[in-house]
Structures are given as C-alpha cells and as structure tokens.
JSON list of N, CA and C in Angstrom, two decimals:
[
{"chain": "A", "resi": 1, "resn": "UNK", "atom": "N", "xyz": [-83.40, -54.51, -5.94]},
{"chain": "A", "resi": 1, "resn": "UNK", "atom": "CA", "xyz": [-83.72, -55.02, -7.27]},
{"chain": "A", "resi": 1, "resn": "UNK", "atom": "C", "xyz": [-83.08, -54.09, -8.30]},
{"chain": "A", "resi": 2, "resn": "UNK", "atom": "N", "xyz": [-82.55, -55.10, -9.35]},
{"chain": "A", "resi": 2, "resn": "UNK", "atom": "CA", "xyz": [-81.71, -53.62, -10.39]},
{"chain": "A", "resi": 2, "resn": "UNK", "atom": "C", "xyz": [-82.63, -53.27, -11.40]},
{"chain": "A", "resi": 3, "resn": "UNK", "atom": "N", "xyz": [-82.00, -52.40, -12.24]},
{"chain": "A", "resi": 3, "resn": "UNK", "atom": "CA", "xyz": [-82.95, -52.12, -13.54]},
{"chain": "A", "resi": 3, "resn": "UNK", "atom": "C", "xyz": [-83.14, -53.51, -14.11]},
{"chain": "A", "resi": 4, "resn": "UNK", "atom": "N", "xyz": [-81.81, -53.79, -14.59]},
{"chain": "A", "resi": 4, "resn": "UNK", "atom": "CA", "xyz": [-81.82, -54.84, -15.56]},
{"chain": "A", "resi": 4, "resn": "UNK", "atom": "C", "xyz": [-82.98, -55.78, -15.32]},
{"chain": "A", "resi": 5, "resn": "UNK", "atom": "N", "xyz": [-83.24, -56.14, -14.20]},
{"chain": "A", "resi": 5, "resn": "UNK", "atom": "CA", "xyz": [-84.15, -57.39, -13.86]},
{"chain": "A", "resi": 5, "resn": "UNK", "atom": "C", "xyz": [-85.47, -56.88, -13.77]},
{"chain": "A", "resi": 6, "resn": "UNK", "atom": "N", "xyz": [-85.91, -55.97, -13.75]},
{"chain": "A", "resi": 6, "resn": "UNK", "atom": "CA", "xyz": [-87.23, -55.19, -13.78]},
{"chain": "A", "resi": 6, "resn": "UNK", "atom": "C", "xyz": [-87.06, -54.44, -15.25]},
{"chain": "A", "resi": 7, "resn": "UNK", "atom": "N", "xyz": [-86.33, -54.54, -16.01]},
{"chain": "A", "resi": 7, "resn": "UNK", "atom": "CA", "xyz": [-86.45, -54.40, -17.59]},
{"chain": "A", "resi": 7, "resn": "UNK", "atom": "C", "xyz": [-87.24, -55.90, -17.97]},
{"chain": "A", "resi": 8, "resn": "UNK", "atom": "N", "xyz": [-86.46, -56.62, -18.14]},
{"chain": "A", "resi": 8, "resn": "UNK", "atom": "CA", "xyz": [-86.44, -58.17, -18.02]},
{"chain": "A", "resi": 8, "resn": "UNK", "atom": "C", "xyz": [-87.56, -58.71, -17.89]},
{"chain": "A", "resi": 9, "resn": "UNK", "atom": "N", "xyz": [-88.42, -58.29, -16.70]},
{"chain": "A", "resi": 9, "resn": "UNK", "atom": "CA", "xyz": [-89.38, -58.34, -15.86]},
{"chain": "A", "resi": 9, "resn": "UNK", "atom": "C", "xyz": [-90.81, -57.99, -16.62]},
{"chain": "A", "resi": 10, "resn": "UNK", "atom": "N", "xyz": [-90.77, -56.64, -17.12]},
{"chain": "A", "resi": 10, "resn": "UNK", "atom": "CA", "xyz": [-91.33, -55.84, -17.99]},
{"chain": "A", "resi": 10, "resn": "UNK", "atom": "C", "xyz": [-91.83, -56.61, -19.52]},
{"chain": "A", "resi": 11, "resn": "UNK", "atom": "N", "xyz": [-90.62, -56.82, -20.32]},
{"chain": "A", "resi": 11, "resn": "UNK", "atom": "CA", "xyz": [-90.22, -57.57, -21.52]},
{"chain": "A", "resi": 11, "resn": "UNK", "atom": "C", "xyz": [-91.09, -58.76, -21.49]},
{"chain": "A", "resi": 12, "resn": "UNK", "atom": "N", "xyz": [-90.85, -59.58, -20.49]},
{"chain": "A", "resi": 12, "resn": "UNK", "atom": "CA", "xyz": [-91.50, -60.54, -20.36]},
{"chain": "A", "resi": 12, "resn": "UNK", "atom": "C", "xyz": [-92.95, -60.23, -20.58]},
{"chain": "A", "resi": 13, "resn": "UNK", "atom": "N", "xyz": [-93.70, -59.36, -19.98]},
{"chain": "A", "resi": 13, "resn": "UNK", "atom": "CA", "xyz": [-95.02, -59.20, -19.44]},
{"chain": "A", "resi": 13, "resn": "UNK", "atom": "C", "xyz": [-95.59, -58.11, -20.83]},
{"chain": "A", "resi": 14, "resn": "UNK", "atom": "N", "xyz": [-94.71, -57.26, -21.01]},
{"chain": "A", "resi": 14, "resn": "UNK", "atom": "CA", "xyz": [-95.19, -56.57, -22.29]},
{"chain": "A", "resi": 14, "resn": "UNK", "atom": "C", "xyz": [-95.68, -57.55, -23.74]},
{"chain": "A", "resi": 15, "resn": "UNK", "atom": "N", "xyz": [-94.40, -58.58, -23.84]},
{"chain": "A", "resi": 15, "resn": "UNK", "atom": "CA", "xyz": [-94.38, -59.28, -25.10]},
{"chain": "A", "resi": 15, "resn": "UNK", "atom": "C", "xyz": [-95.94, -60.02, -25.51]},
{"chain": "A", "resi": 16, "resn": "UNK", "atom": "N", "xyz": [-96.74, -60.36, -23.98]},
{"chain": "A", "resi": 16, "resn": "UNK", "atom": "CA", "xyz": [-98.06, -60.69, -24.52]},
{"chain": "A", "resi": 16, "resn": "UNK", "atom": "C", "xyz": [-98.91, -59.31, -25.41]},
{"chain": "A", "resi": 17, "resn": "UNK", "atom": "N", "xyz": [-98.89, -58.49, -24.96]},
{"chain": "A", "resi": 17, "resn": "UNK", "atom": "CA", "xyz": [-99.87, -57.48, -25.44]},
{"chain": "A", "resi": 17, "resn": "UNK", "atom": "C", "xyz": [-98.65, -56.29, -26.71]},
{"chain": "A", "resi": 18, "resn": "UNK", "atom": "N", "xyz": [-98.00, -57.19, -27.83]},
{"chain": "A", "resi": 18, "resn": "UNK", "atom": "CA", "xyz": [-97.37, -57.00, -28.30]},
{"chain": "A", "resi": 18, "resn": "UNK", "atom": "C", "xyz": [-97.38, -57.63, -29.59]},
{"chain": "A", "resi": 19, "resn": "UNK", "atom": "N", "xyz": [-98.33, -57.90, -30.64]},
{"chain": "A", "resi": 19, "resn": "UNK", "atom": "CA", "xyz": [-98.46, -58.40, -31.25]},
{"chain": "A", "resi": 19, "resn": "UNK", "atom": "C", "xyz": [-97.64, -58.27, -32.53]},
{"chain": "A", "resi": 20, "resn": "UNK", "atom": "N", "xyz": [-96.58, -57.08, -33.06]},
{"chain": "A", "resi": 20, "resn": "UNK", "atom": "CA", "xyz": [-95.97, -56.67, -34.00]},
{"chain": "A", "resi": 20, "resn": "UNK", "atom": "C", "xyz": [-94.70, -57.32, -33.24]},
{"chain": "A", "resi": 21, "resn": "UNK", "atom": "N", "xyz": [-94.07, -57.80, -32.56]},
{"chain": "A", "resi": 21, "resn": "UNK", "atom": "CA", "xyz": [-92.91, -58.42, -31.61]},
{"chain": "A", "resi": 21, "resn": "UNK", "atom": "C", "xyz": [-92.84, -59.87, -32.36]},
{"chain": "A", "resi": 22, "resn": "UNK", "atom": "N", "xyz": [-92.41, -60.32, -33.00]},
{"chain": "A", "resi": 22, "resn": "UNK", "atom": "CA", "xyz": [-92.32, -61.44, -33.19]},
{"chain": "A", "resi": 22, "resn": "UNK", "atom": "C", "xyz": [-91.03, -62.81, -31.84]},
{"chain": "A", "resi": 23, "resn": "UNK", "atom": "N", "xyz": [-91.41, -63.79, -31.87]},
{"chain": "A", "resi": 23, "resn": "UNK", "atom": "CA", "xyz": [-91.06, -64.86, -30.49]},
{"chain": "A", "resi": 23, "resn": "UNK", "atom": "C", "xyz": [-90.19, -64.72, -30.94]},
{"chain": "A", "resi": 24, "resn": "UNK", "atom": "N", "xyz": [-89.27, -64.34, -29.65]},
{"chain": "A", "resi": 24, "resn": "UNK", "atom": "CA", "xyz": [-87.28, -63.91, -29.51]},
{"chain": "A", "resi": 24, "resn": "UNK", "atom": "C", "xyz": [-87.21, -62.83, -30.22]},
{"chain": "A", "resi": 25, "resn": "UNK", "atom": "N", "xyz": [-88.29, -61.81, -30.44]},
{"chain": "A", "resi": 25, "resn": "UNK", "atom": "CA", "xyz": [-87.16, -60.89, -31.30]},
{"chain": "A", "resi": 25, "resn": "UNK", "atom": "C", "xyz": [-86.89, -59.70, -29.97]},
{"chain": "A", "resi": 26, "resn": "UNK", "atom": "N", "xyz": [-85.99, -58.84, -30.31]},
{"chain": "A", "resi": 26, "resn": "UNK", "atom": "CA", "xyz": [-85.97, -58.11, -28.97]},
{"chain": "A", "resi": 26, "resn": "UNK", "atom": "C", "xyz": [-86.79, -57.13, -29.32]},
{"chain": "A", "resi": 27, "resn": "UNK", "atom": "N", "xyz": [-87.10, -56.92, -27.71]},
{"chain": "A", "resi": 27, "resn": "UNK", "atom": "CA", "xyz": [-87.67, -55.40, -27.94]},
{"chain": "A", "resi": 27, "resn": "UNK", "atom": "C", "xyz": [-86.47, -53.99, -27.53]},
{"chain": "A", "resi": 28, "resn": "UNK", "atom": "N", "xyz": [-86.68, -53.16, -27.86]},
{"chain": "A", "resi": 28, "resn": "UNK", "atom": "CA", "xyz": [-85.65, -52.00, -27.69]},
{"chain": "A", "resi": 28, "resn": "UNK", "atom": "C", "xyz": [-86.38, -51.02, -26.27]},
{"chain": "A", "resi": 29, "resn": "UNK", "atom": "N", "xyz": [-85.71, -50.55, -25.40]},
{"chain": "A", "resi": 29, "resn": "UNK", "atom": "CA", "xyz": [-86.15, -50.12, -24.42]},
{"chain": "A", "resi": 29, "resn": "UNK", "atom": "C", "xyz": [-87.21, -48.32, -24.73]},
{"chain": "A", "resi": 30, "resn": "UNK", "atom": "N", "xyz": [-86.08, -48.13, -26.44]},
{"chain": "A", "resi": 30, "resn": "UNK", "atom": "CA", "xyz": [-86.67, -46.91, -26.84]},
{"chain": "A", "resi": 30, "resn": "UNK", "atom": "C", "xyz": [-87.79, -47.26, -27.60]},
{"chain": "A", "resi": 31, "resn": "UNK", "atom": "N", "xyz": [-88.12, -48.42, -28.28]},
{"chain": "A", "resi": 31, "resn": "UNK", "atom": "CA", "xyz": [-89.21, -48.74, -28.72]},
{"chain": "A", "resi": 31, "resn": "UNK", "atom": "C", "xyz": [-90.99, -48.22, -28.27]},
{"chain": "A", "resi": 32, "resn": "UNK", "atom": "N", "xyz": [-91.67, -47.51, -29.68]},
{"chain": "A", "resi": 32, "resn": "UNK", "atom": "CA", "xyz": [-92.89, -46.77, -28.82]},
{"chain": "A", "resi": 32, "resn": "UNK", "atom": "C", "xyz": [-93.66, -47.99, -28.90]},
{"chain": "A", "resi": 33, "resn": "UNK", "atom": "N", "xyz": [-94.24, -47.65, -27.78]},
{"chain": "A", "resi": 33, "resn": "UNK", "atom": "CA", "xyz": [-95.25, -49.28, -27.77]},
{"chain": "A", "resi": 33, "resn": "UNK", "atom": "C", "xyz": [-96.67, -49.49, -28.13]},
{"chain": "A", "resi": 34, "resn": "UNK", "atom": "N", "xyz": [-97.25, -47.89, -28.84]},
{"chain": "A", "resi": 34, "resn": "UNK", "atom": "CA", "xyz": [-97.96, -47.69, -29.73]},
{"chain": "A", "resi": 34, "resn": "UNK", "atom": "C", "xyz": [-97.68, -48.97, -31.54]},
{"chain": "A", "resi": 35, "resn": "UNK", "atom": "N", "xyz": [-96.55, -48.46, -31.57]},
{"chain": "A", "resi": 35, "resn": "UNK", "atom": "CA", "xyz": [-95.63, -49.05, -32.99]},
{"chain": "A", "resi": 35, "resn": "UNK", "atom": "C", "xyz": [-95.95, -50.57, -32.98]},
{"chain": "A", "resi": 36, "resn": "UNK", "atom": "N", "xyz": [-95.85, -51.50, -31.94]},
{"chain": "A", "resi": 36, "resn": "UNK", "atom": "CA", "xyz": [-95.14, -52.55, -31.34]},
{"chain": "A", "resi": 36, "resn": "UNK", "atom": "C", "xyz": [-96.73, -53.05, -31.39]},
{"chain": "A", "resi": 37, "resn": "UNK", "atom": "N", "xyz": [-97.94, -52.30, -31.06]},
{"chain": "A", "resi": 37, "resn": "UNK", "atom": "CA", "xyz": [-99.22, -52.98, -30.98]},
{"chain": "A", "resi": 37, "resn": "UNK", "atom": "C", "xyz": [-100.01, -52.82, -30.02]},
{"chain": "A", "resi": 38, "resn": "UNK", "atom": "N", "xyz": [-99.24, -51.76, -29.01]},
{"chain": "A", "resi": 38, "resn": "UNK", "atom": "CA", "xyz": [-100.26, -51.89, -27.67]},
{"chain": "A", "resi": 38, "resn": "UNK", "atom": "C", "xyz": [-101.62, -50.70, -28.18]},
{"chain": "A", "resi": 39, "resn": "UNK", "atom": "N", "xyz": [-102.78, -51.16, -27.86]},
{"chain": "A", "resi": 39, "resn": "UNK", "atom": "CA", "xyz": [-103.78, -49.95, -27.48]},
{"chain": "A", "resi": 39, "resn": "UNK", "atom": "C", "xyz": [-104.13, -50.36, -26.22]},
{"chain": "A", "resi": 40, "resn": "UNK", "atom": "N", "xyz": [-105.15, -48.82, -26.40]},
{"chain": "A", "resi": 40, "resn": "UNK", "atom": "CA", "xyz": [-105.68, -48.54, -24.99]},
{"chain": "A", "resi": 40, "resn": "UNK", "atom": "C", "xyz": [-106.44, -49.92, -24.16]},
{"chain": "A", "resi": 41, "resn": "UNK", "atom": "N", "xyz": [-106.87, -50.65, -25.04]},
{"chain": "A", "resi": 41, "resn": "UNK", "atom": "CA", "xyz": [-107.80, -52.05, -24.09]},
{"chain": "A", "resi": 41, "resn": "UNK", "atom": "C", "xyz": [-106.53, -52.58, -23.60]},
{"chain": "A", "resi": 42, "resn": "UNK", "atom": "N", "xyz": [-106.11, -52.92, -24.31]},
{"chain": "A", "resi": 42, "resn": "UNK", "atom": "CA", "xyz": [-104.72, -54.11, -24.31]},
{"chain": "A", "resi": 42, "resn": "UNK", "atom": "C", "xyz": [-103.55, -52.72, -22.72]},
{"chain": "A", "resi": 43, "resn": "UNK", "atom": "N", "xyz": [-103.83, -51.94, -22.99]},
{"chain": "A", "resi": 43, "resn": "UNK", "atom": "CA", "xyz": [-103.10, -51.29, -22.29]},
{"chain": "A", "resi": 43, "resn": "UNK", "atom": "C", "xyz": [-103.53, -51.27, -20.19]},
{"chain": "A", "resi": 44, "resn": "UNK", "atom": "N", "xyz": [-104.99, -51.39, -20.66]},
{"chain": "A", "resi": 44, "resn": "UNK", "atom": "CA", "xyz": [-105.65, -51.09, -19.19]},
{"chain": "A", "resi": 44, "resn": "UNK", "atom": "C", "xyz": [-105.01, -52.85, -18.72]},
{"chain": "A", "resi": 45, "resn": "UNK", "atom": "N", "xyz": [-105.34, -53.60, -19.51]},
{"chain": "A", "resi": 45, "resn": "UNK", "atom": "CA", "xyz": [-104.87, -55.43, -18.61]},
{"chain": "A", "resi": 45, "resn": "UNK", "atom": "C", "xyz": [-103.19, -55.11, -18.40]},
{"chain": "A", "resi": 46, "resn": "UNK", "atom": "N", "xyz": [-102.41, -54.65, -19.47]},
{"chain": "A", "resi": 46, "resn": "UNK", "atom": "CA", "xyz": [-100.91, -54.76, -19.39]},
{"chain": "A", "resi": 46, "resn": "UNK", "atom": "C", "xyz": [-100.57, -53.75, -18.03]},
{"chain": "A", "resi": 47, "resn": "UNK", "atom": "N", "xyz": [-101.37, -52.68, -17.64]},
{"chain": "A", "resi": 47, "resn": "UNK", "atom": "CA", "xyz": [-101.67, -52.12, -16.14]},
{"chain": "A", "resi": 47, "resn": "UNK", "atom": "C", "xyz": [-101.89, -53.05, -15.45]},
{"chain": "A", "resi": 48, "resn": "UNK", "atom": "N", "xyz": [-102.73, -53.96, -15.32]},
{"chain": "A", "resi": 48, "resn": "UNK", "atom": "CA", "xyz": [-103.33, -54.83, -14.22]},
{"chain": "A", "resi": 48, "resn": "UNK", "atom": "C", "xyz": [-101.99, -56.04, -13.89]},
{"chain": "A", "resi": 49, "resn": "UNK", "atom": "N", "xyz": [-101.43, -56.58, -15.17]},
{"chain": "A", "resi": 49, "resn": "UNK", "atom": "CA", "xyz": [-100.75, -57.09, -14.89]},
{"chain": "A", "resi": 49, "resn": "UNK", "atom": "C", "xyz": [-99.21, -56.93, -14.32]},
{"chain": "A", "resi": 50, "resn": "UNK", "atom": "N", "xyz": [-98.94, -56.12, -14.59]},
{"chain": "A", "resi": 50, "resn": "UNK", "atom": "CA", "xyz": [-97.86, -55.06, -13.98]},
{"chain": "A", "resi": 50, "resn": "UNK", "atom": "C", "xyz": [-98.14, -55.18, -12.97]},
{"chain": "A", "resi": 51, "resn": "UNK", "atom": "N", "xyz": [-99.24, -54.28, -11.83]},
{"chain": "A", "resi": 51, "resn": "UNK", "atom": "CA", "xyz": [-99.61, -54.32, -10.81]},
{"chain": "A", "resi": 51, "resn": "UNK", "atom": "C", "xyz": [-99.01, -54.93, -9.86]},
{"chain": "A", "resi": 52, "resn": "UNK", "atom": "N", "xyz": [-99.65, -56.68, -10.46]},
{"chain": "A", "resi": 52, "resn": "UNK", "atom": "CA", "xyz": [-100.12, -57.81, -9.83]},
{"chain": "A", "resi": 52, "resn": "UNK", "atom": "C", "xyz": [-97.96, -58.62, -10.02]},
{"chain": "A", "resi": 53, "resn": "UNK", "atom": "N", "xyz": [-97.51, -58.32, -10.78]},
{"chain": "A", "resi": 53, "resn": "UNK", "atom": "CA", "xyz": [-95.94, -58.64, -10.85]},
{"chain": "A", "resi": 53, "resn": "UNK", "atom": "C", "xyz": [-95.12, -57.43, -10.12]},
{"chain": "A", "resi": 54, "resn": "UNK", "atom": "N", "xyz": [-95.08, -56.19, -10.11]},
{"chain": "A", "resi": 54, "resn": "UNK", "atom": "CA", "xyz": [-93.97, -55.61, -9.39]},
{"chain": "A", "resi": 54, "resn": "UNK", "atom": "C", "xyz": [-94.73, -54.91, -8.29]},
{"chain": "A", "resi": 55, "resn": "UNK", "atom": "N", "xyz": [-96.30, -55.62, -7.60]},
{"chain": "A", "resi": 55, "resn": "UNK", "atom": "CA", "xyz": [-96.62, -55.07, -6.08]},
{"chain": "A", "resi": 55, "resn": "UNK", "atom": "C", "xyz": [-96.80, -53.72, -6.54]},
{"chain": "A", "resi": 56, "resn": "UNK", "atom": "N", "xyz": [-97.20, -52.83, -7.17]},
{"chain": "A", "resi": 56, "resn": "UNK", "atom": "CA", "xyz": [-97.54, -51.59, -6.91]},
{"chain": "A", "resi": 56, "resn": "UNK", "atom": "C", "xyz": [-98.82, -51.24, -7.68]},
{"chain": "A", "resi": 57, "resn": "UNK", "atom": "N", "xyz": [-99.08, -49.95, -6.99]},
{"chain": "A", "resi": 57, "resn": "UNK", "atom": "CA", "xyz": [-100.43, -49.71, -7.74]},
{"chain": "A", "resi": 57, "resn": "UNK", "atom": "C", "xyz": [-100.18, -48.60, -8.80]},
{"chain": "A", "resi": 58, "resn": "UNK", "atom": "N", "xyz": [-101.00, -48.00, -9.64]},
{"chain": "A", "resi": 58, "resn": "UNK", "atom": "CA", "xyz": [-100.86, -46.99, -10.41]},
{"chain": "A", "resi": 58, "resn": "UNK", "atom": "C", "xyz": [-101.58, -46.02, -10.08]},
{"chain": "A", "resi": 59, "resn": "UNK", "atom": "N", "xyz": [-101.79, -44.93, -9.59]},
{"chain": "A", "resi": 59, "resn": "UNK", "atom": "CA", "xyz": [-101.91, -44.09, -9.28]},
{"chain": "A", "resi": 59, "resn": "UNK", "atom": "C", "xyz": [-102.84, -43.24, -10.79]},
{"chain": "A", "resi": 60, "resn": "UNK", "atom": "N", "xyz": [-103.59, -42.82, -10.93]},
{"chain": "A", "resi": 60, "resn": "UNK", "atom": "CA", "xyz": [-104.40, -41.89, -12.46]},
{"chain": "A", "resi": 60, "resn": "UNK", "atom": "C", "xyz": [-103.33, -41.10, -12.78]},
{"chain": "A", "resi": 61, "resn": "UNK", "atom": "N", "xyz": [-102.66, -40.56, -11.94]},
{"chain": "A", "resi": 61, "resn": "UNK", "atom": "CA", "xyz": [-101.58, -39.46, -12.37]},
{"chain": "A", "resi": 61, "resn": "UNK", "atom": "C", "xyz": [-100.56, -40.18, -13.64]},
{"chain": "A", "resi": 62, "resn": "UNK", "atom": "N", "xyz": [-100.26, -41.11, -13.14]},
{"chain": "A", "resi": 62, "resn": "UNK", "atom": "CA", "xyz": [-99.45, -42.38, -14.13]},
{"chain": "A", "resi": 62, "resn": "UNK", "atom": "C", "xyz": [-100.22, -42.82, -14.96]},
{"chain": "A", "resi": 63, "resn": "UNK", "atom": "N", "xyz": [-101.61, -42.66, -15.58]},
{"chain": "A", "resi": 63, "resn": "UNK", "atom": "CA", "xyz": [-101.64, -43.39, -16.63]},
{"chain": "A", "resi": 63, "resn": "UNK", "atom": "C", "xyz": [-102.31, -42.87, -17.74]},
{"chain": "A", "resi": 64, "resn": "UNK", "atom": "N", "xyz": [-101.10, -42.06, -18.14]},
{"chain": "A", "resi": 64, "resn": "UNK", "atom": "CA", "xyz": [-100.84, -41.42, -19.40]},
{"chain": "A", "resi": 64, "resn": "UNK", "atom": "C", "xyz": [-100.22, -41.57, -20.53]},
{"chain": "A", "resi": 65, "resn": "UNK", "atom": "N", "xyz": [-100.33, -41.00, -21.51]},
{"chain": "A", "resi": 65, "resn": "UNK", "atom": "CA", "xyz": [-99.50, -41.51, -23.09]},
{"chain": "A", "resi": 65, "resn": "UNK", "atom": "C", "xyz": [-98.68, -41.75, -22.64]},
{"chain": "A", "resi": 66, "resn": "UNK", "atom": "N", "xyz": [-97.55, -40.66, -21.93]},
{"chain": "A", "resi": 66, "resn": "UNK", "atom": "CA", "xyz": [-96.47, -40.20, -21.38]},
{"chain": "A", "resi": 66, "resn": "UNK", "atom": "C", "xyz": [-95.71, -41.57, -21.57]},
{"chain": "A", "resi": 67, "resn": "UNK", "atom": "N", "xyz": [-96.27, -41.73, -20.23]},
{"chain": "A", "resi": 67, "resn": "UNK", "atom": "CA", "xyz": [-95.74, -43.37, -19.24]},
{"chain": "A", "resi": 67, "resn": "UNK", "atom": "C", "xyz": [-96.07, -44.55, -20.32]},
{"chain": "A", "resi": 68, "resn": "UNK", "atom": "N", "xyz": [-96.76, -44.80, -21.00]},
{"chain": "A", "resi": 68, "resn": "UNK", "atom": "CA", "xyz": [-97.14, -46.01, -21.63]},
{"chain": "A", "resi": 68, "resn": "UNK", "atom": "C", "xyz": [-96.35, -45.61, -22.93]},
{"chain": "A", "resi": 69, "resn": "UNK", "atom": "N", "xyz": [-95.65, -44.76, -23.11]},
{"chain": "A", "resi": 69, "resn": "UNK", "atom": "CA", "xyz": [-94.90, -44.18, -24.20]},
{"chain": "A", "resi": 69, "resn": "UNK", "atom": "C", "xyz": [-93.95, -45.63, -25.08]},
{"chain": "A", "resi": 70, "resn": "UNK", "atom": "N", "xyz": [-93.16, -45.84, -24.14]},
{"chain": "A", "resi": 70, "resn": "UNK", "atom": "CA", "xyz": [-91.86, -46.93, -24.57]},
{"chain": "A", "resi": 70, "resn": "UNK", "atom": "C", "xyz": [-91.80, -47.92, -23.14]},
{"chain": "A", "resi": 71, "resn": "UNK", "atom": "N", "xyz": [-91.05, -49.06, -23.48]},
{"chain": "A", "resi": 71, "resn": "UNK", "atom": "CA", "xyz": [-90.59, -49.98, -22.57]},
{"chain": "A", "resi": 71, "resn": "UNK", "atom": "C", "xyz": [-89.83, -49.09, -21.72]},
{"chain": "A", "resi": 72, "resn": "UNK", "atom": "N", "xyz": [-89.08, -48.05, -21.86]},
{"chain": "A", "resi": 72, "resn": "UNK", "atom": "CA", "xyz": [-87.85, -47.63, -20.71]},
{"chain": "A", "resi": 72, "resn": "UNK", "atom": "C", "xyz": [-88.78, -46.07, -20.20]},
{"chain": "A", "resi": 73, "resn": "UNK", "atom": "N", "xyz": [-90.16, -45.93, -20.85]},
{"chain": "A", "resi": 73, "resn": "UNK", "atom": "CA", "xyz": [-91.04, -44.64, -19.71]},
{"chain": "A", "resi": 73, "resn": "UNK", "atom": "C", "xyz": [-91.74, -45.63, -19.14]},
{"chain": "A", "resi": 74, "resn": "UNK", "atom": "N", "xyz": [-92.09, -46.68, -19.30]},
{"chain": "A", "resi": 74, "resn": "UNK", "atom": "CA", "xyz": [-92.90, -47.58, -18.63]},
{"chain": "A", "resi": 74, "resn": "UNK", "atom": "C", "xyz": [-91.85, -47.56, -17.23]},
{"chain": "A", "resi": 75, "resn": "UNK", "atom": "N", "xyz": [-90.74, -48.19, -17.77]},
{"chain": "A", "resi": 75, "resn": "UNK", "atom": "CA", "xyz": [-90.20, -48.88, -16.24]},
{"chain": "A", "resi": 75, "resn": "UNK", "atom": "C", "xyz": [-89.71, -47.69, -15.51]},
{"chain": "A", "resi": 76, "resn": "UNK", "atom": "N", "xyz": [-89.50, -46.77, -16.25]},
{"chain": "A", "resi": 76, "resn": "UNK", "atom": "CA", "xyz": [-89.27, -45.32, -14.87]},
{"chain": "A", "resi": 76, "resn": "UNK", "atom": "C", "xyz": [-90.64, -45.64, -14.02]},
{"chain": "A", "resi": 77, "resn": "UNK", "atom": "N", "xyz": [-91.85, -45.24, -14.65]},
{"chain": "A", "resi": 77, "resn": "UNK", "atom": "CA", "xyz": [-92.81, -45.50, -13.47]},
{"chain": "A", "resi": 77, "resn": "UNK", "atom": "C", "xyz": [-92.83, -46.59, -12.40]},
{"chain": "A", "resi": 78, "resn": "UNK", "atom": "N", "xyz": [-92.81, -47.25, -13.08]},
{"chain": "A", "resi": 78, "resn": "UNK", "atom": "CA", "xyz": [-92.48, -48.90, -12.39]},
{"chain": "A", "resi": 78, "resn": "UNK", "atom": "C", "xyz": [-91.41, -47.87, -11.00]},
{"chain": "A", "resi": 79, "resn": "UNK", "atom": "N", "xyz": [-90.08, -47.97, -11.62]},
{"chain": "A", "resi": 79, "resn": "UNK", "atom": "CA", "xyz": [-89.08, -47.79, -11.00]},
{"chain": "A", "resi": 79, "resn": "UNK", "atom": "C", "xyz": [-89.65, -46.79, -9.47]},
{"chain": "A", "resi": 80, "resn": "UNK", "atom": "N", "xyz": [-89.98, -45.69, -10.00]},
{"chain": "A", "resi": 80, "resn": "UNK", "atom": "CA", "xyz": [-90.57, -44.43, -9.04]},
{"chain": "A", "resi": 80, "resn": "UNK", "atom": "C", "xyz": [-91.74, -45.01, -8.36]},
{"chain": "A", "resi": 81, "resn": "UNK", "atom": "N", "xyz": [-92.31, -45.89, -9.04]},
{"chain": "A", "resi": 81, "resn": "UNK", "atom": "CA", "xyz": [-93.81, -46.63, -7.86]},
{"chain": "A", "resi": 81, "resn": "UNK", "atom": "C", "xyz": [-93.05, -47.60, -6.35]},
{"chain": "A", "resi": 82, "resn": "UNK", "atom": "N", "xyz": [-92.10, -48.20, -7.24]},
{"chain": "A", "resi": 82, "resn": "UNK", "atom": "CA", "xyz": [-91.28, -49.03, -6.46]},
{"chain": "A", "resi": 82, "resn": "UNK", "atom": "C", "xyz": [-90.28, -48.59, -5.25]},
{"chain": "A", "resi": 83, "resn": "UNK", "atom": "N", "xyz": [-89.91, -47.47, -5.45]},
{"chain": "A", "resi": 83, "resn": "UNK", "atom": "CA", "xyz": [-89.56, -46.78, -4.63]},
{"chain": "A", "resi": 83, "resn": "UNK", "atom": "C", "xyz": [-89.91, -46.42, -3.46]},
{"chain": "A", "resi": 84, "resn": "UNK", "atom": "N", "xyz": [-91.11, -46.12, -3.79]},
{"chain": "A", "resi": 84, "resn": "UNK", "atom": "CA", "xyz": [-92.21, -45.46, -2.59]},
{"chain": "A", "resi": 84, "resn": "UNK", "atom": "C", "xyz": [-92.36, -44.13, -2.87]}
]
C-alpha cells in the first residue's frame, strides 16, 4: 500500500470530524488539525474510526498531541502501526 492512498484514505475519514474544511476544499498534509476543528471527543471516534479502516490498533503510547498533531503525524503513525 503507498502513502498516497493511505493519505487519501485518511482525508477521506478526517474530513468528517473537520468542521473548519469546507466540501472539496483540500486539506494540507501540514495542516494542524487542532486549526481545522478536531478536539479531544471528536478525536477519540476519529481513533476508532481509523482503527476500524486501516486494521490497526493504537497503542496509549500513540495517542498523543504529538500524533494527532497534522494529517502527515497522523499517517506516520498509521504508517508505523501498519508496518508491524
């Protein structure tokens, strides 16, 4: 699986819990996703749903500002969960 399509992947699934995103606009991978509208409630489902789309679990270690930072610290985790 490449980045691109697990960016893609992401985009898709972020844009619900994204309420400052207006329909088709892009999101930027450096984009903080604080800015964009996510909080912490909206953040624990956008976890669940992730999950339940790229098969992996999150681990507590991962779910930090850090990682929930931007679309492109999100999908490193993604990326490194996916890995094994």
């Amino acid at each position: 699986m490449n980045e691109l399509c697990t960016c893609d992947r992401l985009v898709g699934i972020l844009r619900e819990y994204l309420p400052r995103v207006g329909e088709g606009e892009d999101v930027e991978p450096s984009a903080k996703l604080a800015d964009l509208g996510l909080d912490s409630m909206n953040a624990i489902n956008l976890m669940l749903d992730i999950e339940g789309e790229f098969d992996v679990d999150f681990p507590d270690s991962l779910l930090t500002v850090e990682v929930f930072h931007s679309v492109a610290t999100l999908e490193q985790a993604i990326l490194q969960l996916m890995s094994g």
